[in-house]
Tab-separated table of C-alpha atoms in Angstrom:
chain	number	residue	atom	x	y	z
X	828	ASP	CA	2.719	-12.752	8.233
X	829	SER	CA	0.790	-11.895	5.066
X	830	GLY	CA	1.900	-14.984	3.160
X	831	VAL	CA	3.657	-12.868	0.519
X	832	THR	CA	7.414	-13.300	0.434
X	833	GLN	CA	10.012	-11.007	-1.052
X	834	THR	CA	13.717	-11.508	-1.552
X	835	PRO	CA	16.165	-10.123	-0.840
X	836	LYS	CA	15.286	-8.044	2.228
X	837	HIS	CA	18.069	-5.598	1.581
X	838	LEU	CA	20.084	-4.791	-1.504
X	839	ILE	CA	22.987	-2.395	-1.793
X	840	THR	CA	24.396	-1.667	-5.204
X	841	ALA	CA	26.095	1.042	-7.248
X	842	THR	CA	24.795	3.456	-9.822
X	843	GLY	CA	24.516	1.999	-13.297
X	844	GLN	CA	23.981	-1.539	-12.058
X	845	ARG	CA	21.037	-3.872	-12.601
X	846	VAL	CA	19.136	-5.756	-9.893
X	847	THR	CA	16.256	-8.201	-9.715
X	848	LEU	CA	13.698	-8.251	-6.936
X	849	ARG	CA	11.628	-11.365	-6.415
X	850	CYS	CA	8.114	-11.841	-5.069
X	851	SER	CA	6.118	-14.970	-4.290
X	852	PRO	CA	2.389	-14.282	-3.858
X	853	ARG	CA	0.073	-15.934	-1.396
X	854	SER	CA	-1.063	-19.370	-2.420
X	855	GLY	CA	-3.957	-19.039	-4.854
X	856	ASP	CA	-3.491	-15.329	-5.589
X	857	LEU	CA	-3.326	-14.617	-9.313
X	858	SER	CA	-2.610	-10.897	-9.157
X	859	VAL	CA	0.739	-9.404	-8.240
X	860	TYR	CA	1.318	-5.682	-7.774
X	861	TRP	CA	4.564	-3.759	-7.383
X	862	TYR	CA	4.790	-0.507	-5.411
X	863	GLN	CA	7.659	1.848	-4.695
X	864	GLN	CA	7.930	3.763	-1.427
X	865	SER	CA	10.390	6.664	-1.414
X	866	LEU	CA	10.777	9.770	0.691
X	867	ASP	CA	10.182	12.010	-2.335
X	868	GLN	CA	7.255	10.279	-4.011
X	869	GLY	CA	5.603	8.420	-1.163
X	870	LEU	CA	3.970	5.138	-2.082
X	871	GLN	CA	3.176	4.708	-5.741
X	872	PHE	CA	1.943	1.913	-7.930
X	873	LEU	CA	4.363	0.594	-10.521
X	874	ILE	CA	2.778	-2.352	-12.315
X	875	GLN	CA	0.285	-5.214	-11.989
X	876	TYR	CA	0.335	-8.715	-13.397
X	877	TYR	CA	-2.577	-11.096	-13.481
X	878	ASN	CA	-1.980	-14.779	-14.179
X	879	GLY	CA	1.142	-14.057	-16.190
X	880	GLU	CA	-0.152	-11.107	-18.176
X	881	GLU	CA	0.517	-7.430	-17.614
X	882	ARG	CA	-2.756	-5.862	-16.472
X	883	ALA	CA	-2.008	-2.288	-15.465
X	884	LYS	CA	0.899	0.093	-15.530
X	885	GLY	CA	1.563	3.027	-13.266
X	886	ASN	CA	4.508	5.328	-12.875
X	887	ILE	CA	7.070	2.765	-13.899
X	888	LEU	CA	10.236	3.995	-15.531
X	889	GLU	CA	11.379	2.528	-18.841
X	890	ARG	CA	14.520	1.297	-17.053
X	891	PHE	CA	12.264	-0.912	-14.940
X	892	SER	CA	10.506	-4.037	-16.133
X	893	ALA	CA	8.624	-6.889	-14.546
X	894	GLN	CA	7.241	-10.295	-15.357
X	895	GLN	CA	5.133	-12.992	-13.780
X	896	PHE	CA	6.093	-16.591	-14.304
X	897	PRO	CA	3.864	-19.688	-14.735
X	898	ASP	CA	4.249	-20.517	-11.040
X	899	LEU	CA	2.901	-16.982	-10.386
X	900	HIS	CA	6.009	-15.597	-8.751
X	901	SER	CA	7.064	-12.234	-10.095
X	902	GLU	CA	10.313	-10.402	-10.641
X	903	LEU	CA	10.951	-6.691	-10.889
X	904	ASN	CA	14.066	-5.778	-12.840
X	905	LEU	CA	15.682	-2.408	-12.272
X	906	SER	CA	18.497	-1.379	-14.609
X	907	SER	CA	20.856	1.570	-15.066
X	908	LEU	CA	20.248	2.363	-11.431
X	909	GLU	CA	20.357	5.939	-10.208
X	910	LEU	CA	20.638	7.345	-6.706
X	911	GLY	CA	16.961	8.302	-6.876
X	912	ASP	CA	15.938	4.677	-7.289
X	913	SER	CA	16.811	4.035	-3.660
X	914	ALA	CA	13.519	3.064	-2.061
X	915	LEU	CA	11.494	0.355	-0.433
X	916	TYR	CA	9.876	-1.862	-3.064
X	917	PHE	CA	6.751	-3.719	-2.069
X	918	CYS	CA	5.019	-6.574	-3.740
X	919	ALA	CA	1.365	-7.270	-2.994
X	920	SER	CA	-0.952	-10.026	-4.110
X	921	SER	CA	-4.669	-10.582	-4.256
X	922	VAL	CA	-7.221	-13.082	-5.447
X	923	VAL	CA	-10.062	-10.582	-5.532
X	924	SER	CA	-9.654	-6.960	-6.418
X	925	ASP	CA	-10.620	-5.440	-3.088
X	926	GLU	CA	-7.874	-6.583	-0.751
X	927	GLN	CA	-4.164	-6.684	-1.391
X	928	PHE	CA	-1.719	-8.388	0.946
X	929	PHE	CA	1.727	-6.875	1.115
X	930	GLY	CA	5.082	-8.561	1.411
X	931	PRO	CA	7.742	-7.264	3.810
X	932	GLY	CA	9.442	-5.247	1.076
X	933	THR	CA	12.947	-5.047	-0.375
X	934	ARG	CA	15.051	-2.112	0.729
X	935	LEU	CA	17.184	-0.977	-2.226
X	936	THR	CA	20.103	1.358	-1.621
X	937	VAL	CA	21.945	2.741	-4.625
X	938	LEU	CA	25.354	4.226	-3.806
V	225	ALA	CA	-7.351	10.120	-11.748
V	226	GLN	CA	-7.699	9.404	-8.081
V	227	THR	CA	-6.077	11.511	-5.381
V	228	VAL	CA	-5.906	11.136	-1.619
V	229	THR	CA	-5.135	13.915	0.836
V	230	GLN	CA	-4.134	13.430	4.440
V	231	SER	CA	-3.818	16.867	5.974
V	232	GLN	CA	-2.284	15.759	9.277
V	233	PRO	CA	1.359	14.732	8.832
V	234	GLU	CA	1.608	13.864	12.536
V	235	MET	CA	-0.804	13.164	15.374
V	236	SER	CA	-0.358	12.099	18.957
V	237	VAL	CA	-2.690	10.501	21.477
V	238	GLN	CA	-2.515	9.349	25.061
V	239	GLU	CA	-2.779	5.638	25.714
V	240	ALA	CA	-6.436	4.597	26.217
V	241	GLU	CA	-7.720	7.774	24.554
V	242	THR	CA	-9.445	8.182	21.187
V	243	VAL	CA	-7.943	9.747	18.096
V	244	THR	CA	-9.327	10.520	14.637
V	245	LEU	CA	-7.216	10.649	11.488
V	246	SER	CA	-8.579	12.650	8.569
V	247	CYS	CA	-8.627	11.838	4.891
V	248	THR	CA	-10.250	13.315	1.821
V	249	TYR	CA	-10.140	11.823	-1.625
V	250	ASP	CA	-11.172	12.507	-5.154
V	251	THR	CA	-12.214	9.980	-7.749
V	252	SER	CA	-14.267	9.822	-10.905
V	253	GLU	CA	-15.079	6.168	-10.324
V	254	SER	CA	-18.628	5.267	-9.402
V	255	ASP	CA	-17.571	2.048	-7.706
V	256	TYR	CA	-14.488	2.029	-5.522
V	257	TYR	CA	-13.006	0.880	-2.245
V	258	LEU	CA	-11.389	2.819	0.561
V	259	PHE	CA	-8.845	1.476	3.003
V	260	TRP	CA	-6.697	2.442	5.915
V	261	TYR	CA	-3.323	0.718	5.991
V	262	LYS	CA	-0.916	0.844	8.900
V	263	GLN	CA	2.866	0.780	8.580
V	264	PRO	CA	4.677	0.243	11.894
V	265	PRO	CA	8.449	0.713	12.263
V	266	SER	CA	8.908	-2.808	10.889
V	267	ARG	CA	7.777	-1.335	7.518
V	268	GLN	CA	5.194	-4.072	6.976
V	269	MET	CA	1.994	-2.750	5.352
V	270	ILE	CA	-1.004	-3.976	7.315
V	271	LEU	CA	-4.638	-3.554	6.338
V	272	VAL	CA	-6.574	-1.949	9.186
V	273	ILE	CA	-10.047	-1.496	7.745
V	274	ARG	CA	-11.847	-1.290	4.401
V	275	GLN	CA	-15.022	0.319	3.140
V	276	GLU	CA	-16.953	-0.385	-0.032
V	277	ALA	CA	-18.191	2.895	-1.443
V	278	TYR	CA	-21.627	1.514	-2.270
V	279	LYS	CA	-22.227	0.664	1.388
V	280	GLN	CA	-23.636	3.463	3.498
V	281	GLN	CA	-22.866	1.746	6.781
V	282	ASN	CA	-19.523	2.693	8.275
V	283	ALA	CA	-17.046	-0.157	8.638
V	284	THR	CA	-15.874	-1.232	12.087
V	285	GLU	CA	-13.066	-3.557	13.136
V	286	ASN	CA	-12.755	-3.884	16.907
V	287	ARG	CA	-11.279	-0.576	18.142
V	288	PHE	CA	-11.080	0.869	14.621
V	289	SER	CA	-13.996	2.531	12.866
V	290	VAL	CA	-14.445	4.878	9.954
V	291	ASN	CA	-16.665	7.852	9.230
V	292	PHE	CA	-17.396	7.625	5.520
V	293	GLN	CA	-19.045	10.693	4.009
V	294	LYS	CA	-19.444	9.866	0.329
V	295	ALA	CA	-20.826	13.192	-0.841
V	296	ALA	CA	-18.031	15.065	0.924
V	297	LYS	CA	-15.459	12.480	-0.210
V	298	SER	CA	-14.245	12.144	3.324
V	299	PHE	CA	-12.998	8.982	5.007
V	300	SER	CA	-11.706	9.404	8.558
V	301	LEU	CA	-10.359	6.712	10.869
V	302	LYS	CA	-11.195	6.618	14.554
V	303	ILE	CA	-9.038	4.605	16.918
V	304	SER	CA	-10.602	3.999	20.317
V	305	ASP	CA	-8.769	2.932	23.484
V	306	SER	CA	-5.414	3.630	21.812
V	307	GLN	CA	-2.627	1.199	22.579
V	308	LEU	CA	1.144	1.556	22.341
V	309	GLY	CA	1.094	-0.931	19.485
V	310	ASP	CA	-1.065	1.425	17.434
V	311	ALA	CA	1.924	3.734	16.931
V	312	ALA	CA	2.617	3.694	13.205
V	313	MET	CA	2.250	5.555	9.939
V	314	TYR	CA	-1.337	5.371	8.730
V	315	PHE	CA	-2.177	5.609	5.054
V	316	CYS	CA	-5.555	6.389	3.575
V	317	VAL	CA	-5.935	4.493	0.299
V	318	THR	CA	-8.399	4.350	-2.580
V	319	GLN	CA	-8.898	1.658	-5.158
V	320	GLY	CA	-10.977	2.057	-8.273
V	321	GLY	CA	-11.700	-0.084	-11.281
V	322	SER	CA	-8.071	-0.350	-12.278
V	323	GLU	CA	-7.350	-2.229	-9.035
V	324	LYS	CA	-4.224	-0.215	-8.299
V	325	LEU	CA	-4.046	1.373	-4.870
V	326	VAL	CA	-3.593	5.138	-4.571
V	327	PHE	CA	-2.021	6.192	-1.280
V	328	GLY	CA	-2.126	9.402	0.674
V	329	LYS	CA	1.119	10.741	2.114
V	330	GLY	CA	0.389	9.274	5.524
V	331	THR	CA	-0.147	10.403	9.100
V	332	LYS	CA	2.414	9.444	11.705
V	333	LEU	CA	0.629	8.475	14.909
V	334	THR	CA	2.467	8.581	18.231
V	335	VAL	CA	0.908	6.959	21.284
V	336	ASN	CA	2.086	8.380	24.601
V	337	PRO	CA	2.068	6.183	27.726
């Protein structure tokens, strides 16, 4: 158990819909990272927040957005969902930049 | 930009034997980290071992060790005394100044009893 929690574990929805994925980092970790794992693209970095502020952006679509709240939990919002958005979405957290601890992931299926 | 190449999509090893997974990378960063992460069928991402690029000494964690060749930009993982629980997808990963992790495509390791 990494100490990072993600909800829900599984999410099934239809094209065009909007979903929110939630992540609670390990106690004391200020940084939260979001990654997407798909068969086509492999594992890729989406976005990082540090203590409530956006710190780095990767290959995140404009339909996707994220935020980190004062209690340091983070949410990833995915809108206008397409079939290709089906993937495993990981959240990771860290207190120092060299080691990230991953949550169990949210499996998103878009039908 | 950083890139990571794992040229072995699949590997297999007999239980108790040794196996080496290959990885090459490219980065323009002068200071960076390298990792091997393991993803078993449960899908959980688990850190296996890490290497700071400024350290010449190869990292070791119990049965896991790396061969870090900085000039060649090579970072292989050796698993000794392989166990059934080592069966997983293994990802070679780099991290530079931006803190984001860049993953290779992975090597699926099968351990045969």
